mmCIF file of C-alpha atoms and ligand atoms in Angstrom:
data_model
loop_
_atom_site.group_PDB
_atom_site.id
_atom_site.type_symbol
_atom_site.label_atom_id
_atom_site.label_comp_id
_atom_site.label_asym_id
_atom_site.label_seq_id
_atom_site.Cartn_x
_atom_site.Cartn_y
_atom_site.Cartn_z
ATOM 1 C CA UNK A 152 5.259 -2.994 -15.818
ATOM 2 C CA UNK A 153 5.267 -0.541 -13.004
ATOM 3 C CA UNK A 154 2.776 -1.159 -10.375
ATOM 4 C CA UNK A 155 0.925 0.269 -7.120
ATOM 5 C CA UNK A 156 0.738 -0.837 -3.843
ATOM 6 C CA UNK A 157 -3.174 -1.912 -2.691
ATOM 7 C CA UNK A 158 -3.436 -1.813 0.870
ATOM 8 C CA UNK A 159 -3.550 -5.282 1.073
ATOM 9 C CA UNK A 160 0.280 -5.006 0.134
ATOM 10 C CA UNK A 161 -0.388 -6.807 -2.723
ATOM 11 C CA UNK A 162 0.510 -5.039 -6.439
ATOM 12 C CA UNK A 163 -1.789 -3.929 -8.921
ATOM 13 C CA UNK A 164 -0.577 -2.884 -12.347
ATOM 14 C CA UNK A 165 -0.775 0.688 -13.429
ATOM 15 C CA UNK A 166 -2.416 0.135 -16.829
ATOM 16 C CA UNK A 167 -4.631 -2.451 -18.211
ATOM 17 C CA UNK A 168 -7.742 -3.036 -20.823
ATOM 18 C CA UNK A 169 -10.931 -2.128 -20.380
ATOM 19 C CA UNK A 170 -14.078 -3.972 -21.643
ATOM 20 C CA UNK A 171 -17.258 -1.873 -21.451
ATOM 21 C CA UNK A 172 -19.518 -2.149 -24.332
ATOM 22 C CA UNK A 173 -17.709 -5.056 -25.341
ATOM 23 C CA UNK A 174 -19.752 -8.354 -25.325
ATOM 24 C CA UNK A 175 -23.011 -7.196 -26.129
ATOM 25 C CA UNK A 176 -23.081 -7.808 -29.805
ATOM 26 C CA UNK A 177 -22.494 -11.028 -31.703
ATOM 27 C CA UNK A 178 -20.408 -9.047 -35.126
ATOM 28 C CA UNK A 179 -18.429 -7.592 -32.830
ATOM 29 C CA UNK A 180 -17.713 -10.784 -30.771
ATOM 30 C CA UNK A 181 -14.586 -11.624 -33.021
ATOM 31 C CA UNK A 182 -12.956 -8.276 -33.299
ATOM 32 C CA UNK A 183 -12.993 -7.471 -29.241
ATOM 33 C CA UNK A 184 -11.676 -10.998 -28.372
ATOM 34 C CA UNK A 185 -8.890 -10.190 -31.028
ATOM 35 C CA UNK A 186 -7.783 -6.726 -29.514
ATOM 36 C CA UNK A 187 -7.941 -8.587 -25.884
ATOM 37 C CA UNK A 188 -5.684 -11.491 -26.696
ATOM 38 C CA UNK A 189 -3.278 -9.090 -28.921
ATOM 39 C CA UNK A 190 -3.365 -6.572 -25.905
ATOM 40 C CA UNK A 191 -1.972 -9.701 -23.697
ATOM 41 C CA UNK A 192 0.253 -10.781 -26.707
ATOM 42 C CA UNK A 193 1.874 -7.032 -26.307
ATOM 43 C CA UNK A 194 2.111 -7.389 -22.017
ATOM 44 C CA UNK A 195 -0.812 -5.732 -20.990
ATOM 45 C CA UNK A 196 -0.690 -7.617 -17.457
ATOM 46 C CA UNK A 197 -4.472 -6.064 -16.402
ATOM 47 C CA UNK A 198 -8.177 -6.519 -17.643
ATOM 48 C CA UNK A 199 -11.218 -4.583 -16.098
ATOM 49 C CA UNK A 200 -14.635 -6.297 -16.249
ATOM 50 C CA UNK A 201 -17.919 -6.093 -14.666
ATOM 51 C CA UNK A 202 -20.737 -8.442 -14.206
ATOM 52 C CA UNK A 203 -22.892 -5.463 -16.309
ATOM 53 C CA UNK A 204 -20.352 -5.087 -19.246
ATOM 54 C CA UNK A 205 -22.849 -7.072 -21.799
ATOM 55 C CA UNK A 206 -24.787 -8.573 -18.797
ATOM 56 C CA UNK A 207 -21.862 -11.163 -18.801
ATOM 57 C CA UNK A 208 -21.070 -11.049 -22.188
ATOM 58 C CA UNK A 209 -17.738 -8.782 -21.419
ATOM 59 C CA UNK A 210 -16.527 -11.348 -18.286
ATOM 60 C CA UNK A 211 -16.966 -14.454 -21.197
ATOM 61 C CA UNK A 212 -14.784 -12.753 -23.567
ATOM 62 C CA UNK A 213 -12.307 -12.035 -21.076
ATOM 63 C CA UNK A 214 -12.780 -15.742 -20.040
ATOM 64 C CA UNK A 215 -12.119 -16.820 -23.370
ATOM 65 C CA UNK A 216 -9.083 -14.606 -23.807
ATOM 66 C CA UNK A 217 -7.126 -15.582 -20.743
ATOM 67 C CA UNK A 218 -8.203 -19.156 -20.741
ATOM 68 C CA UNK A 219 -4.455 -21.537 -20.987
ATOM 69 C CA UNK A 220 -2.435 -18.616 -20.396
ATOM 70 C CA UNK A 221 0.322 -19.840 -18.118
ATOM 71 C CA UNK A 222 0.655 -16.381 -16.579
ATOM 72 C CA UNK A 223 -2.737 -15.151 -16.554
ATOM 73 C CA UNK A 224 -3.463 -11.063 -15.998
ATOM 74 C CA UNK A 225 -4.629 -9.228 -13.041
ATOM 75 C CA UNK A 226 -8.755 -9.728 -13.175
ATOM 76 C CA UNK A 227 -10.537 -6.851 -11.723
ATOM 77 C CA UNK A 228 -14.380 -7.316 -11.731
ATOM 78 C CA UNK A 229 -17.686 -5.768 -10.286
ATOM 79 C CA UNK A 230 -20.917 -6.279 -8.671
ATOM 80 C CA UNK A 231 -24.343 -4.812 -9.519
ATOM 81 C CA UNK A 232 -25.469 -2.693 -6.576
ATOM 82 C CA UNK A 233 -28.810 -4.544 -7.215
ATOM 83 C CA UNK A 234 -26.925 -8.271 -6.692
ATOM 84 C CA UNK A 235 -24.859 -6.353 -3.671
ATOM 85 C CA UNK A 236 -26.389 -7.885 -0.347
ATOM 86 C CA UNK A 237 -24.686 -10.413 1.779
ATOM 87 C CA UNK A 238 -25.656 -13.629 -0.402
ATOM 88 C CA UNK A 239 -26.864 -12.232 -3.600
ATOM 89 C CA UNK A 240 -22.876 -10.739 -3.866
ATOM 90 C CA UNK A 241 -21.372 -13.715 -3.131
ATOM 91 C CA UNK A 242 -23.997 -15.875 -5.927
ATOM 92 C CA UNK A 243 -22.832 -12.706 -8.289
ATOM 93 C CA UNK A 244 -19.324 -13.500 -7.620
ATOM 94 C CA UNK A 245 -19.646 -17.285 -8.209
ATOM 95 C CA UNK A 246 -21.261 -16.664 -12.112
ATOM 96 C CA UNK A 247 -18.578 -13.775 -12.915
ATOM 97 C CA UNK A 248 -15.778 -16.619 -12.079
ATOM 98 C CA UNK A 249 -17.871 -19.043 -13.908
ATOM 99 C CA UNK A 250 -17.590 -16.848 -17.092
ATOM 100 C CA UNK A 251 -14.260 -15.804 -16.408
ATOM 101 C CA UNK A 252 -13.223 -19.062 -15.958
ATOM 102 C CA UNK A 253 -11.222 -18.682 -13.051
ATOM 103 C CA UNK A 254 -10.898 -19.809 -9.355
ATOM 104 C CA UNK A 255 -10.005 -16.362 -8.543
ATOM 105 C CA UNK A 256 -10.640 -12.636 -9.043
ATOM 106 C CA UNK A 257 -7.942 -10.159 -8.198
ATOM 107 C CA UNK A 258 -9.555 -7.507 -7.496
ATOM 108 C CA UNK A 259 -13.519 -7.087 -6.601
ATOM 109 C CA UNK A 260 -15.688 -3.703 -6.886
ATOM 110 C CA UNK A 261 -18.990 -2.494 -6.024
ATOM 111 C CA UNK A 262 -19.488 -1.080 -9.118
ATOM 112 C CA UNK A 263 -21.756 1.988 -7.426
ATOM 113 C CA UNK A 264 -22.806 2.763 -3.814
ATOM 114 C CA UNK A 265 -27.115 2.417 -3.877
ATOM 115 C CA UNK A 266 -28.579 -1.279 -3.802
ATOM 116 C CA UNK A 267 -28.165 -3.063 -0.789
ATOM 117 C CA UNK A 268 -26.927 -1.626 2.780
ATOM 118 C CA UNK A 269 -22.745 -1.291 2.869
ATOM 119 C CA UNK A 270 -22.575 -3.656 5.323
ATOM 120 C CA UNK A 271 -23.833 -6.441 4.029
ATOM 121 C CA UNK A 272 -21.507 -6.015 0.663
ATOM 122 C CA UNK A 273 -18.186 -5.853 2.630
ATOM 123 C CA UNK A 274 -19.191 -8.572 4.805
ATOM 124 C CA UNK A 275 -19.763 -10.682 1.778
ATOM 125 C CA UNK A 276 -16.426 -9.589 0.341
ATOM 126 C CA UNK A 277 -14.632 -10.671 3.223
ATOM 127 C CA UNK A 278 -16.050 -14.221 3.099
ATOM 128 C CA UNK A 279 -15.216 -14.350 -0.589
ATOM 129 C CA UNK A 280 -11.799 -12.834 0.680
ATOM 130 C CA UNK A 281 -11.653 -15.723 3.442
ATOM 131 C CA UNK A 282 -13.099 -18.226 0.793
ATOM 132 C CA UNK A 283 -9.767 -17.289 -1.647
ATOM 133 C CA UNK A 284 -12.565 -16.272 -4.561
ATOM 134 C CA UNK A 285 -11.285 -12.718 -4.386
ATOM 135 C CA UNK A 286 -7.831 -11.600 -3.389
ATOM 136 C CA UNK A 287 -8.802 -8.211 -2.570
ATOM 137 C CA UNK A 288 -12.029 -5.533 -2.551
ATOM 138 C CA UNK A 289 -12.593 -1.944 -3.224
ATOM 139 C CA UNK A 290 -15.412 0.390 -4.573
ATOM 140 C CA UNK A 291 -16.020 2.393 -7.830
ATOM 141 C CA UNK A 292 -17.878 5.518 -8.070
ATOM 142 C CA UNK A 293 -17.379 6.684 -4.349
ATOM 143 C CA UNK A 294 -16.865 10.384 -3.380
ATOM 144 C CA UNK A 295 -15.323 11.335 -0.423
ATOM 145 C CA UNK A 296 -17.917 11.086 1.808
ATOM 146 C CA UNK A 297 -19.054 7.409 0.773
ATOM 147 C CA UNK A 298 -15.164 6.555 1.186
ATOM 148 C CA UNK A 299 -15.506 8.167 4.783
ATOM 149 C CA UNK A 300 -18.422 6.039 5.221
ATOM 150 C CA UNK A 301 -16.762 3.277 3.864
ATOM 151 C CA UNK A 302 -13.866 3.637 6.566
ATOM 152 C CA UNK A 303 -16.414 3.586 8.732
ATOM 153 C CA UNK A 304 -18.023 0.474 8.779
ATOM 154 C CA UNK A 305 -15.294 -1.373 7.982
ATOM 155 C CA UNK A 306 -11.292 -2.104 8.737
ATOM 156 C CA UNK A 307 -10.489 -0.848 5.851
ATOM 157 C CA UNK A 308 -10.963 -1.188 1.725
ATOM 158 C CA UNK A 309 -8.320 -4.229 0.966
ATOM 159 C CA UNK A 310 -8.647 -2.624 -2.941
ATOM 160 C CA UNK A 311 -9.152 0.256 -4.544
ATOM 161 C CA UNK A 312 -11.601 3.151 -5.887
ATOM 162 C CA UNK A 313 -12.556 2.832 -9.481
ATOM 163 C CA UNK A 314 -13.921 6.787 -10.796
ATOM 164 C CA UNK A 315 -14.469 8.951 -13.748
ATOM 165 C CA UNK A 316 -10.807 10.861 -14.067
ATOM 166 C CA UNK A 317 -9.295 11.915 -16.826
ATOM 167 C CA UNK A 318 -7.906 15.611 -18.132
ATOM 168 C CA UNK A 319 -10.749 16.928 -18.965
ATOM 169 C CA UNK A 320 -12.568 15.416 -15.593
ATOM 170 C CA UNK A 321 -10.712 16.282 -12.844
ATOM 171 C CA UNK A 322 -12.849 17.223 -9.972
ATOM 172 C CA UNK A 323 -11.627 14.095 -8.153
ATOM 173 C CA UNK A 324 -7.839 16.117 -7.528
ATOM 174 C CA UNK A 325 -10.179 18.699 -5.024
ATOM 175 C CA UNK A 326 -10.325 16.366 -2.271
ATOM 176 C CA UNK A 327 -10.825 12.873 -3.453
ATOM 177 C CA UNK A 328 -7.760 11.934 -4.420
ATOM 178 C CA UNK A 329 -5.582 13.869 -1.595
ATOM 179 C CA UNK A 330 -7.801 11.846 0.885
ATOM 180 C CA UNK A 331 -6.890 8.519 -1.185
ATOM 181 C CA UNK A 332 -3.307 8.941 -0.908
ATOM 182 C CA UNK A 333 -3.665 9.960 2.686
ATOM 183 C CA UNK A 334 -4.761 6.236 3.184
ATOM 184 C CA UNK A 335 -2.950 4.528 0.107
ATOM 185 C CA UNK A 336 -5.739 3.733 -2.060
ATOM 186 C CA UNK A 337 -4.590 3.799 -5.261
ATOM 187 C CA UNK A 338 -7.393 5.353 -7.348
ATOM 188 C CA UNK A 339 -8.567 3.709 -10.869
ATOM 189 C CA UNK A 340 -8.953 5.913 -13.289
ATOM 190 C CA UNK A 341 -12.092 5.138 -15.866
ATOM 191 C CA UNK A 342 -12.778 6.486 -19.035
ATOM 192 C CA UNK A 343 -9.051 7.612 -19.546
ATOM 193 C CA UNK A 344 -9.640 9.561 -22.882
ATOM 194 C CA UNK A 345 -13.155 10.287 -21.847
ATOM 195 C CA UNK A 346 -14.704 8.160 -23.758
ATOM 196 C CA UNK A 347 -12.897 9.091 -26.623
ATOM 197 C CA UNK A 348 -13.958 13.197 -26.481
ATOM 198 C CA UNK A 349 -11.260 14.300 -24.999
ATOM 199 C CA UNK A 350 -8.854 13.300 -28.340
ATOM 200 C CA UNK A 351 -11.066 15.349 -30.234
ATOM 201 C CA UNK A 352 -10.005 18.638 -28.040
ATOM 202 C CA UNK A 353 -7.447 20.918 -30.447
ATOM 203 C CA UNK A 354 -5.401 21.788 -27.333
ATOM 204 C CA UNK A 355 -4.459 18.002 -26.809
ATOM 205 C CA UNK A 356 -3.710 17.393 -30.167
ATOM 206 C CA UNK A 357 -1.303 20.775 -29.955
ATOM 207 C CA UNK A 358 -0.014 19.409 -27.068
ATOM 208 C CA UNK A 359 0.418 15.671 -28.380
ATOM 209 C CA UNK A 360 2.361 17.435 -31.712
ATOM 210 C CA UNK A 361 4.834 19.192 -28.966
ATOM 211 C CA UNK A 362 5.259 15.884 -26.714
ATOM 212 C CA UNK A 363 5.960 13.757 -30.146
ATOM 213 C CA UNK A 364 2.919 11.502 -29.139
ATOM 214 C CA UNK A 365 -0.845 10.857 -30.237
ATOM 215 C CA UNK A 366 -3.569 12.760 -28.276
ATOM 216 C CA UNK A 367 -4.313 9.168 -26.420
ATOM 217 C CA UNK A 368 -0.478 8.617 -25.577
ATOM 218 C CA UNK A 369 -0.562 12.060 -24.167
ATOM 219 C CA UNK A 370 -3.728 11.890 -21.950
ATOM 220 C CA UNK A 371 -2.683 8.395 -20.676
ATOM 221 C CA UNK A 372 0.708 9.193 -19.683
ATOM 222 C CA UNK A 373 -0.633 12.641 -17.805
ATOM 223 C CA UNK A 374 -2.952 9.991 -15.757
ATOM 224 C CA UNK A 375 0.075 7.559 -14.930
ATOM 225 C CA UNK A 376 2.172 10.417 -13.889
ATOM 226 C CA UNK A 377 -0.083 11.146 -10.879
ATOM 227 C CA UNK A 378 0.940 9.275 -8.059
ATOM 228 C CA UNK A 379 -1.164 6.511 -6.910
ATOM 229 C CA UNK A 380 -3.458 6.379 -9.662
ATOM 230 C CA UNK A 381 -3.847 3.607 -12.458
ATOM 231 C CA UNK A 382 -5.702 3.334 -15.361
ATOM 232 C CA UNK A 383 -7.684 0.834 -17.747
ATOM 233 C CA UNK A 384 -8.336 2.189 -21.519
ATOM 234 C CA UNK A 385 -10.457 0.124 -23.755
ATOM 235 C CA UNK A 386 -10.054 -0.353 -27.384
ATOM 236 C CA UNK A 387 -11.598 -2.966 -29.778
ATOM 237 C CA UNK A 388 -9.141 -2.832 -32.360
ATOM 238 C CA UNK A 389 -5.449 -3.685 -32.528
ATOM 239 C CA UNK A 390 -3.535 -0.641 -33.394
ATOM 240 C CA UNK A 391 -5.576 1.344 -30.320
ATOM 241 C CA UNK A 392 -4.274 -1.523 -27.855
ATOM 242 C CA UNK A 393 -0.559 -1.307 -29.129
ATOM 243 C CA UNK A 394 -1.068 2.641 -29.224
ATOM 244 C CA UNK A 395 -2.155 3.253 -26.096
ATOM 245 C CA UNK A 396 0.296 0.547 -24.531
ATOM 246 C CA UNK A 397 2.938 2.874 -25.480
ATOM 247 C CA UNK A 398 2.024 6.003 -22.957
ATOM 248 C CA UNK A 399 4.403 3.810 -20.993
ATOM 249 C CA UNK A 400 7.379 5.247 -22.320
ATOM 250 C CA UNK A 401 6.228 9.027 -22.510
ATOM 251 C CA UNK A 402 8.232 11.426 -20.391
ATOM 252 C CA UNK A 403 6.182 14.516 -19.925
ATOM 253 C CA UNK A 404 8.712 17.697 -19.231
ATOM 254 C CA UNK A 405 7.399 20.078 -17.135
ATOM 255 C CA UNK A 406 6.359 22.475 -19.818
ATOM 256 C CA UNK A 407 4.139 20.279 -20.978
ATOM 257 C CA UNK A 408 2.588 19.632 -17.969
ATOM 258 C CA UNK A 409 2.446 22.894 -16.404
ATOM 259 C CA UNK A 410 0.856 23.538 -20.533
ATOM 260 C CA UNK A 411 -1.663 20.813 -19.755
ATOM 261 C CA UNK A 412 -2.569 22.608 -16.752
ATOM 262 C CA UNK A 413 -3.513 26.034 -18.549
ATOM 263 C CA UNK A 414 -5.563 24.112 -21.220
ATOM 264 C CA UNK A 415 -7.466 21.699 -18.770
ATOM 265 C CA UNK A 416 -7.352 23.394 -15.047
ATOM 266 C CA UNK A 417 -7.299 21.307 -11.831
ATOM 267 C CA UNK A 418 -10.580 22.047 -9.786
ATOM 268 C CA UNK A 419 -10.469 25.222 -7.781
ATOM 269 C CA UNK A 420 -13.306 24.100 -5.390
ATOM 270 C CA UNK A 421 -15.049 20.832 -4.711
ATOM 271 C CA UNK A 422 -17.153 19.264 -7.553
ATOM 272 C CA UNK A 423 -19.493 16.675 -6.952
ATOM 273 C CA UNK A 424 -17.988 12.901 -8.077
ATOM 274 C CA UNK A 425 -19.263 12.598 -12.393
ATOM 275 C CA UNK A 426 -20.542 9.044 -13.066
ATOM 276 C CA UNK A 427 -21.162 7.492 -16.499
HETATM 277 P P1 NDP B 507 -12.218 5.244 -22.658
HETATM 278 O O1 NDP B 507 -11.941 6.607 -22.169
HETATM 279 O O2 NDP B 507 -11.255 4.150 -22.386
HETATM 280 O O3 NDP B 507 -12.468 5.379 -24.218
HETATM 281 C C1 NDP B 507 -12.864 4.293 -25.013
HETATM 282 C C2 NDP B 507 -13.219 4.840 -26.386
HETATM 283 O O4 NDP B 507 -12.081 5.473 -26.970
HETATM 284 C C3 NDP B 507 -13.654 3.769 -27.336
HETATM 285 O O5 NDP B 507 -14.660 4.316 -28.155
HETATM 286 C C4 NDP B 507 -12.398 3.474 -28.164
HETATM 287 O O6 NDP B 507 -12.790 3.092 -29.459
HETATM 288 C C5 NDP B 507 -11.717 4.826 -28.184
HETATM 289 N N1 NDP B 507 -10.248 4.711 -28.172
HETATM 290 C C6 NDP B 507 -9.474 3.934 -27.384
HETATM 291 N N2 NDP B 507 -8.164 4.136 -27.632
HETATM 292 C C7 NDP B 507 -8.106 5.063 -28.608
HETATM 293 C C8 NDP B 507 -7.037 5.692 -29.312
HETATM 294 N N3 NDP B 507 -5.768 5.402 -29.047
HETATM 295 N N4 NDP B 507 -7.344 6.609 -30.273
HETATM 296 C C9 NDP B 507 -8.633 6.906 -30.561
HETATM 297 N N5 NDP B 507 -9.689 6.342 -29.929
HETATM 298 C C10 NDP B 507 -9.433 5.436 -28.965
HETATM 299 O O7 NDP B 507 -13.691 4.881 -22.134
HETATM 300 P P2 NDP B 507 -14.380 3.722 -21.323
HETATM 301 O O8 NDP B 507 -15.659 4.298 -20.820
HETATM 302 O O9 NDP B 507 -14.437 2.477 -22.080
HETATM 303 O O10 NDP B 507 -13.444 3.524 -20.026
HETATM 304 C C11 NDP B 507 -12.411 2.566 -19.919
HETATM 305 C C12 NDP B 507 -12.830 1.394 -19.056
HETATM 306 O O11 NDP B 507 -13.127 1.825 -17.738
HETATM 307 C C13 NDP B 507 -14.141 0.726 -19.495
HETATM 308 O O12 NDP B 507 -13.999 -0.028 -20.681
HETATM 309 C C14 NDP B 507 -14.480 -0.045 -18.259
HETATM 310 O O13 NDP B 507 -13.671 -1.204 -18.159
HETATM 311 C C15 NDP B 507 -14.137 0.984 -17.181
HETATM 312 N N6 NDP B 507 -15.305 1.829 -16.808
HETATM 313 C C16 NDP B 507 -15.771 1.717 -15.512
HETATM 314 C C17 NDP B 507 -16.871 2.450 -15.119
HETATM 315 C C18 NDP B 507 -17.367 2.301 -13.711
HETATM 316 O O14 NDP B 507 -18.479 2.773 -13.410
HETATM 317 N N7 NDP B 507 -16.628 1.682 -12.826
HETATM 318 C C19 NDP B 507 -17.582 3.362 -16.021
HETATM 319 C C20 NDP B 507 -16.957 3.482 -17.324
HETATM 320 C C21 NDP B 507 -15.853 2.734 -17.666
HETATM 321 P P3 NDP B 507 -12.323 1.685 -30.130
HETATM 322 O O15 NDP B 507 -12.748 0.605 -29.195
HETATM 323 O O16 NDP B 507 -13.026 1.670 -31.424
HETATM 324 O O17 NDP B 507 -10.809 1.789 -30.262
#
């Protein structure tokens, strides 16, 4: 699968799974850990976690559905701003590999800016950096400014930025974005289809008819057409996974892009970062 360059220099892959809501009831247990290992089965080569997703309960799953793989997906996780200081990130990043049962995260995210002071996160990522518990670090949920800031106090994001971007979200194009590419940080996009809103919208479904693809196919392959930008859908159930796997091979012709344009504009001034 294609993939984008962190600044580290190491590769991160353009698309992989998703996992919020999942681990946080026991019925459901069965069917997520079925759509995770099927999503491997297919080549998904990247899962996105978080120490929140089911407090745990996500990062076990996952643990459970890479565990004896002999080539093991890209593991992006996150810390609680609340667990963010110097040690409490570093105890948060020992349980997330206990559940994920692994020596080593790929990639590792402060999942929002507001718990403990900036410096005292990145200075625990490095030593988990140093340590070889993460490979790389980044943020999710920061605007421009809190990337500026970001730069600031430190040499540099090894990682990426993790936001709310999708067709029918995309304030982060204004100035975000630009700015990201300006210093090749590949940006993450969450909530691809919106949480699954935006496939209800009659001009995507229009749109999806004209491209010969489902609404989801559509949206995902407008988001991996964008330079620098990757993204992480989640679906429980098996058809979804193999569905959405498939954006891959859509070729969006200009029409339908400059189509997609009229029927969900780009941001004509700045809007303020959305968080879910
Ligand atoms: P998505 O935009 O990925 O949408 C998920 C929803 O869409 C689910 O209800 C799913 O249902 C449904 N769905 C998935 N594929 C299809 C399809 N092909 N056709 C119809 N419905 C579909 O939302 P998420 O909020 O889950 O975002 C993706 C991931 O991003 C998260 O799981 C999480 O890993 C990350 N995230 C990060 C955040 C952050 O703050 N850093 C915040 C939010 C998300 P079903 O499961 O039944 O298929």
């Amino acid at each position: 699968m294609r993939s984008c360059k962190l600044p580290s220099g190491a590769a991160m892959p353009v698309l992989g799974l998703g996992t919020w809501r999942m681990g946080e009831s026991a019925r459901r247990r069965g069917e997520e850990l079925d759509a995770l290992k099927y999503g491997l089965e297919l080549g998904y080569p990247m899962i996105d976690t978080a120490e929140m997703y089911g407090e745990g309960g996500a990062e076990e799953i996952v643990g459970e559905a890479i565990a004896g793989l002999s080539t093991p997906p890209y593991i992006v996780s996150k810390v609680y701003p609340h667990n963010a200081t110097r040690a409490g990130t570093i105890a948060a990043c020992e349980r997330s590999l206990k559940r994920l049962r692994i020596e080593r995260i790929d990639l590792y995210l402060l999942h929002w800016r507001g718990g403990a002071r900036l410096e005292e996160t990145f200075e625990a990522f490095h030593r988990l950096r140093a340590a070889g518990k993460i490979a790389d670090f980044g943020v999710s949920n920061f605007d421009r400014g809190d990337m500026e800031d970001a730069a600031r106090l430190d040499k540099g994001l090894t990682g990426s930025n993790q936001v709310l971007y999708c067709l029918s979200r995309r304030g982060p194009e204004f100035d975000l974005l630009p700015r990201m590419r300006q210093r090749s940080i590949p940006l993450m996009a969450y909530s691809p289809l919106d949480q699954g809103s935006l496939l209800r919208k009659p001009a995507l479904k229009k749109l999806a008819d004209e491209a010969g693809c489902t609404p989801a196919q559509l949206a995902l392959a407008w988001l991996l057409a964008q330079p620098g930008v990757v993204t992480i859908p989640k679906s429980s159930s098996r058809e979804r996974v193999k569905e959405n796997l498939a954006a891959l091979d859509v070729k969006l012709s200009p029409k339908v892009l400059a189509e997609l344009d009229r029927a969900f504009p780009p941001p004509k001034g700045k809007q303020p970062l959305e968080m879910l």
